[in-house]
């Protein structure tokens, strides 16, 4: 299998604070992980591609200083939302790709619902 | 032009009918095509992927790919109320590449 664990599943934080979301590949090593954001009734928007041992690649319009991504090991990537504001409230989902498995290699975490109050 | 386009729906079909979901993509270099199902408040789950022209069947699901027309579809036979969800089409350019998602089609199967 290819299992991706994401934690926490939901978090409420105060405006101006930072929140860290973890994404772990449990039974495989993921050199690449992806972070998505989804607003209500909208599709998944890729925020960044996380590469183990190197800097993340951010999509156009995503503030790299606000959304810090660290892929320190082959099984863990973290997304930190810094100085969160209510407009950052969203559903954040990570995805990891299991190498050598075409098609079925893209597995999603269960998502994190962030609410900034 | 969006990279991946889907009819947003909503699409309603009666139980037992065939649901047909469509997706077009703009980049002719796209290689792999995916259909995900997403229930409200949940993360997407993979239904099927296809990378060769033609049909690919898996149980009640059939994916159809036509690269010349840049078109991929998903047919759901014998639709069940539990199939009611948003269906997302996604494409990528090559292995290890990011997935680009369409906006999704909301399907409702009426009992």
PDB file of C-alpha atoms in Angstrom, chain A residues 31-32 34 36 38 42-44 46 49 59 91 93 97 101-104 106-111 113, chain B residues 31-32 34 36 38 41-44 46 49 51 56 58 88 92 94-99 101-103:
ATOM      1  CA  UNK A  31      11.176  12.111  -2.261  1.00  0.00           C
ATOM      2  CA  UNK A  32       8.382  14.401  -3.425  1.00  0.00           C
ATOM      3  CA  UNK A  34       2.738  18.109  -2.645  1.00  0.00           C
ATOM      4  CA  UNK A  36      -2.721  21.678  -1.730  1.00  0.00           C
ATOM      5  CA  UNK A  38      -8.976  23.857  -1.003  1.00  0.00           C
ATOM      6  CA  UNK A  42     -13.563  24.881  -5.025  1.00  0.00           C
ATOM      7  CA  UNK A  43     -11.039  22.472  -6.436  1.00  0.00           C
ATOM      8  CA  UNK A  44      -7.614  21.634  -5.099  1.00  0.00           C
ATOM      9  CA  UNK A  46      -1.409  23.223  -5.626  1.00  0.00           C
ATOM     10  CA  UNK A  49       6.039  20.858  -4.307  1.00  0.00           C
ATOM     11  CA  UNK A  59       3.306  27.918  -7.294  1.00  0.00           C
ATOM     12  CA  UNK A  91      -8.649  22.754   3.968  1.00  0.00           C
ATOM     13  CA  UNK A  93      -4.159  18.505   1.967  1.00  0.00           C
ATOM     14  CA  UNK A  97       4.084  10.002  -4.515  1.00  0.00           C
ATOM     15  CA  UNK A 101       4.303   2.977  -8.930  1.00  0.00           C
ATOM     16  CA  UNK A 102       2.734   4.585 -11.948  1.00  0.00           C
ATOM     17  CA  UNK A 103      -0.671   6.100 -11.507  1.00  0.00           C
ATOM     18  CA  UNK A 104      -1.467   4.688  -8.132  1.00  0.00           C
ATOM     19  CA  UNK A 106      -0.229   9.644  -5.755  1.00  0.00           C
ATOM     20  CA  UNK A 107      -1.732   9.235  -2.314  1.00  0.00           C
ATOM     21  CA  UNK A 108      -3.448  11.936  -0.308  1.00  0.00           C
ATOM     22  CA  UNK A 109      -3.432  12.597   3.384  1.00  0.00           C
ATOM     23  CA  UNK A 110      -6.741  13.015   5.178  1.00  0.00           C
ATOM     24  CA  UNK A 111      -6.428  16.790   5.178  1.00  0.00           C
ATOM     25  CA  UNK A 113      -9.088  21.929   8.351  1.00  0.00           C
TER      26      UNK A 113
ATOM     27  CA  UNK B  31       0.717  11.785 -20.111  1.00  0.00           C
ATOM     28  CA  UNK B  32      -1.318  10.430 -17.241  1.00  0.00           C
ATOM     29  CA  UNK B  34      -6.635  10.491 -13.060  1.00  0.00           C
ATOM     30  CA  UNK B  36     -10.575  11.119  -7.986  1.00  0.00           C
ATOM     31  CA  UNK B  38     -14.080  13.510  -3.035  1.00  0.00           C
ATOM     32  CA  UNK B  41     -15.082  17.438   3.974  1.00  0.00           C
ATOM     33  CA  UNK B  42     -12.793  14.591   2.986  1.00  0.00           C
ATOM     34  CA  UNK B  43      -9.636  14.335   0.939  1.00  0.00           C
ATOM     35  CA  UNK B  44      -9.698  12.892  -2.586  1.00  0.00           C
ATOM     36  CA  UNK B  46      -8.264   7.684  -6.417  1.00  0.00           C
ATOM     37  CA  UNK B  49      -5.954   6.366 -13.802  1.00  0.00           C
ATOM     38  CA  UNK B  51      -2.496   6.769 -19.827  1.00  0.00           C
ATOM     39  CA  UNK B  56     -10.026   1.104 -19.105  1.00  0.00           C
ATOM     40  CA  UNK B  58     -12.536  -1.373 -13.244  1.00  0.00           C
ATOM     41  CA  UNK B  88     -12.080  15.489  -9.858  1.00  0.00           C
ATOM     42  CA  UNK B  92       0.239  15.267 -15.156  1.00  0.00           C
ATOM     43  CA  UNK B  94       5.361  12.968 -16.647  1.00  0.00           C
ATOM     44  CA  UNK B  95       6.249  10.748 -13.732  1.00  0.00           C
ATOM     45  CA  UNK B  96       7.084  12.643 -10.570  1.00  0.00           C
ATOM     46  CA  UNK B  97       5.288  15.710 -11.898  1.00  0.00           C
ATOM     47  CA  UNK B  98       2.587  17.585 -10.069  1.00  0.00           C
ATOM     48  CA  UNK B  99      -1.043  16.859 -10.699  1.00  0.00           C
ATOM     49  CA  UNK B 101      -6.840  19.325 -11.113  1.00  0.00           C
ATOM     50  CA  UNK B 102     -10.031  20.377 -12.784  1.00  0.00           C
ATOM     51  CA  UNK B 103     -12.687  22.191 -10.820  1.00  0.00           C
TER      52      UNK B 103
END
